[in-house]
């Protein structure tokens, strides 16, 4: 389980994202698409076109966390 402090905001990118992107690509999307600073300590979420995979990017103490999730039916 991921526990976030109450000061962390969660931002979700609208539309489909190419989830082959990693740290640098997703931090660039955070700046360009969400108009936010990826080093702010907030959580940024991205999903693919089929909405069955998601990635979340979080800056924490000098490094990025990249969480990946494959969503299943049922």
XYZ file of N, CA, C and O in Angstrom:
296
model
N 0.832 -1.157 0.000
C 0.000 0.000 0.000
C 0.891 1.239 0.000
O 1.893 1.293 0.696
N 0.511 2.194 -0.780
C 1.226 3.464 -0.879
C 0.526 4.484 0.017
O -0.660 4.748 -0.140
N 1.248 5.017 0.958
C 0.695 6.029 1.848
C 1.293 7.385 1.490
O 2.508 7.538 1.481
N 0.426 8.319 1.191
C 0.850 9.662 0.805
C 0.414 10.658 1.869
O -0.676 10.533 2.430
N 1.235 11.668 2.135
C 0.810 12.697 3.086
C -0.356 13.507 2.514
O -0.548 13.560 1.299
N -1.133 14.147 3.369
C -2.289 14.918 2.895
C -1.918 16.086 1.987
O -2.761 16.580 1.246
N -0.679 16.520 2.007
C -0.274 17.655 1.168
C -0.078 17.261 -0.303
O 0.020 18.128 -1.162
N -0.026 15.968 -0.605
C 0.197 15.500 -1.976
C -1.110 15.555 -2.759
O -2.124 15.015 -2.336
N -1.055 16.208 -3.905
C -2.198 16.241 -4.819
C -2.022 15.160 -5.871
O -0.902 14.781 -6.198
N -3.136 14.699 -6.427
C -3.114 13.676 -7.466
C -3.645 14.298 -8.747
O -4.760 14.823 -8.776
N -2.827 14.243 -9.802
C -3.196 14.774 -11.107
C -3.284 13.619 -12.090
O -2.386 12.782 -12.143
N -4.361 13.568 -12.875
C -4.541 12.543 -13.891
C -4.580 13.200 -15.263
O -5.309 14.172 -15.473
N -3.809 12.651 -16.182
C -3.781 13.173 -17.551
C -5.015 12.679 -18.299
O -5.314 11.484 -18.292
N -5.735 13.598 -18.911
C -6.892 13.237 -19.720
C -6.390 12.693 -21.059
O -5.373 13.131 -21.581
N -7.099 11.740 -21.613
C -6.710 11.172 -22.897
C -5.731 10.022 -22.730
O -5.321 9.672 -21.628
N -5.371 9.437 -23.841
C -4.480 8.274 -23.847
C -3.022 8.708 -23.848
O -2.661 9.716 -24.443
N -2.196 7.913 -23.164
C -0.762 8.164 -23.088
C -0.024 6.926 -23.582
O -0.421 5.803 -23.274
N 1.040 7.122 -24.331
C 1.907 6.020 -24.746
C 2.699 5.568 -23.523
O 3.601 6.268 -23.075
N 2.353 4.412 -22.973
C 2.965 3.967 -21.728
C 4.317 3.290 -21.930
O 4.870 2.742 -20.984
N 4.872 3.366 -23.133
C 6.257 2.936 -23.310
C 7.205 3.978 -22.745
O 8.388 3.714 -22.568
N 6.675 5.144 -22.426
C 7.494 6.211 -21.838
C 7.895 5.826 -20.419
O 7.165 5.151 -19.709
N 9.068 6.276 -20.023
C 9.551 6.003 -18.674
C 9.690 7.325 -17.919
O 8.927 8.251 -18.157
N 10.665 7.419 -17.034
C 10.815 8.582 -16.164
C 10.871 9.897 -16.939
O 10.111 10.819 -16.659
N 11.783 9.990 -17.891
C 11.982 11.252 -18.617
C 10.777 11.620 -19.472
O 10.364 12.779 -19.508
N 10.214 10.640 -20.167
C 9.060 10.908 -21.027
C 7.840 11.346 -20.244
O 7.144 12.283 -20.621
N 7.575 10.670 -19.123
C 6.413 11.025 -18.320
C 6.617 12.352 -17.573
O 5.671 13.114 -17.401
N 7.849 12.640 -17.171
C 8.078 13.941 -16.535
C 7.918 15.065 -17.563
O 7.440 16.150 -17.227
N 8.287 14.811 -18.815
C 8.047 15.787 -19.880
C 6.565 16.009 -20.124
O 6.120 17.145 -20.319
N 5.777 14.933 -20.100
C 4.326 15.075 -20.244
C 3.725 15.835 -19.071
O 2.765 16.586 -19.232
N 4.292 15.633 -17.899
C 3.817 16.362 -16.722
C 3.981 17.857 -16.932
O 3.076 18.640 -16.629
N 5.119 18.259 -17.491
C 5.351 19.683 -17.762
C 4.478 20.195 -18.899
O 3.858 21.251 -18.798
N 4.439 19.433 -20.016
C 3.776 19.910 -21.229
C 2.259 19.788 -21.181
O 1.545 20.717 -21.540
N 1.757 18.621 -20.771
C 0.318 18.352 -20.833
C -0.404 18.838 -19.574
O -1.444 19.487 -19.658
N 0.162 18.536 -18.420
C -0.500 18.904 -17.163
C -0.077 20.278 -16.651
O -0.666 20.781 -15.699
N 0.953 20.864 -17.262
C 1.472 22.179 -16.859
C 1.806 22.216 -15.368
O 1.481 23.159 -14.661
N 2.471 21.154 -14.896
C 2.881 21.048 -13.494
C 4.362 20.713 -13.435
O 4.938 20.199 -14.386
N 4.964 20.952 -12.293
C 6.370 20.623 -12.077
C 6.477 19.180 -11.575
O 5.921 18.861 -10.523
N 7.141 18.285 -12.312
C 7.235 16.900 -11.871
C 8.038 16.726 -10.582
O 7.937 15.694 -9.927
N 8.810 17.731 -10.191
C 9.600 17.658 -8.959
C 8.851 18.231 -7.759
O 9.431 18.403 -6.694
N 7.568 18.468 -7.900
C 6.774 19.097 -6.844
C 6.420 18.149 -5.709
O 5.995 18.595 -4.649
N 6.547 16.850 -5.928
C 6.169 15.884 -4.898
C 4.733 15.417 -5.019
O 4.265 14.629 -4.199
N 4.019 15.871 -6.035
C 2.648 15.416 -6.270
C 2.670 14.146 -7.109
O 3.670 13.820 -7.751
N 1.562 13.425 -7.133
C 1.429 12.166 -7.867
C 0.747 12.445 -9.204
O -0.311 13.080 -9.236
N 1.349 11.956 -10.288
C 0.831 12.191 -11.633
C 0.477 10.847 -12.259
O 1.312 9.940 -12.309
N -0.766 10.723 -12.747
C -1.247 9.458 -13.306
C -1.491 9.549 -14.801
O -1.957 10.572 -15.317
N -1.187 8.443 -15.488
C -1.348 8.337 -16.939
C -1.945 6.970 -17.260
O -1.609 5.986 -16.615
N -2.819 6.897 -18.264
C -3.434 5.633 -18.670
C -3.309 5.467 -20.177
O -3.192 6.442 -20.919
N -3.368 4.207 -20.634
C -3.304 3.943 -22.069
C -4.696 4.072 -22.694
O -5.683 4.340 -22.013
N -4.759 3.881 -23.992
C -6.011 4.060 -24.731
C -7.093 3.088 -24.259
O -8.250 3.451 -24.117
N -6.728 1.838 -24.005
C -7.699 0.835 -23.580
C -8.075 0.924 -22.111
O -8.933 0.189 -21.636
N -7.432 1.817 -21.376
C -7.664 2.002 -19.944
C -7.472 0.715 -19.143
O -8.120 0.484 -18.136
N -6.554 -0.141 -19.620
C -6.261 -1.359 -18.868
C -4.845 -1.339 -18.282
O -4.432 -2.289 -17.634
N -4.107 -0.266 -18.507
C -2.786 -0.081 -17.912
C -2.636 1.363 -17.453
O -3.168 2.279 -18.068
N -1.914 1.518 -16.353
C -1.711 2.858 -15.803
C -0.297 2.970 -15.256
O 0.292 1.979 -14.818
N 0.244 4.186 -15.310
C 1.531 4.498 -14.705
C 1.367 5.751 -13.866
O 0.640 6.669 -14.247
N 2.066 5.765 -12.741
C 2.029 6.897 -11.831
C 3.454 7.335 -11.541
O 4.323 6.503 -11.290
N 3.683 8.610 -11.576
C 5.009 9.192 -11.378
C 4.996 10.050 -10.122
O 4.081 10.850 -9.915
N 6.021 9.871 -9.276
C 6.106 10.601 -8.020
C 7.560 10.916 -7.719
O 8.427 10.041 -7.809
N 7.857 12.170 -7.387
C 9.193 12.583 -6.975
C 9.276 12.484 -5.455
O 8.399 12.970 -4.742
N 10.329 11.819 -4.946
C 10.452 11.624 -3.505
C 11.916 11.616 -3.098
O 12.670 10.733 -3.520
N 12.341 12.586 -2.310
C 13.686 12.621 -1.716
C 14.813 12.401 -2.723
O 15.651 11.526 -2.558
N 14.821 13.138 -3.792
C 15.929 13.087 -4.731
C 15.824 12.039 -5.814
O 16.794 11.768 -6.509
N 14.656 11.441 -6.019
C 14.505 10.446 -7.073
C 13.041 10.238 -7.430
O 12.138 10.567 -6.665
N 12.812 9.689 -8.616
C 11.455 9.405 -9.082
C 11.045 7.995 -8.687
O 11.852 7.063 -8.720
N 9.791 7.838 -8.340
C 9.140 6.543 -8.238
C 8.258 6.413 -9.472
O 7.575 7.355 -9.854
N 8.259 5.247 -10.099
C 7.390 4.979 -11.236
C 6.606 3.720 -10.917
O 7.159 2.639 -10.788
N 5.293 3.876 -10.743
C 4.434 2.766 -10.420
C 3.677 2.358 -11.674
O 3.116 3.200 -12.362
N 3.659 1.064 -11.959
C 2.956 0.539 -13.124
C 1.866 -0.418 -12.637
O 2.076 -1.182 -11.697
N 0.741 -0.387 -13.312
C -0.386 -1.233 -12.905
C -1.094 -1.750 -14.138
O -1.435 -0.989 -15.036
N -1.304 -3.068 -14.200
C -2.133 -3.655 -15.255
C -3.475 -4.002 -14.627
O -3.540 -4.739 -13.647
N -4.523 -3.441 -15.191
C -5.861 -3.622 -14.632
C -6.548 -4.803 -15.319
O -6.538 -4.912 -16.534
N -7.132 -5.671 -14.540
C -7.810 -6.863 -15.043
C -9.319 -6.720 -14.868
O -9.777 -6.016 -13.985
N -10.063 -7.436 -15.685
C -11.507 -7.490 -15.515
C -11.850 -8.492 -14.429
O -11.177 -9.502 -14.265
N -12.954 -8.219 -13.733
C -13.422 -9.159 -12.703
C -12.614 -8.975 -11.500
O -12.559 -9.435 -10.507
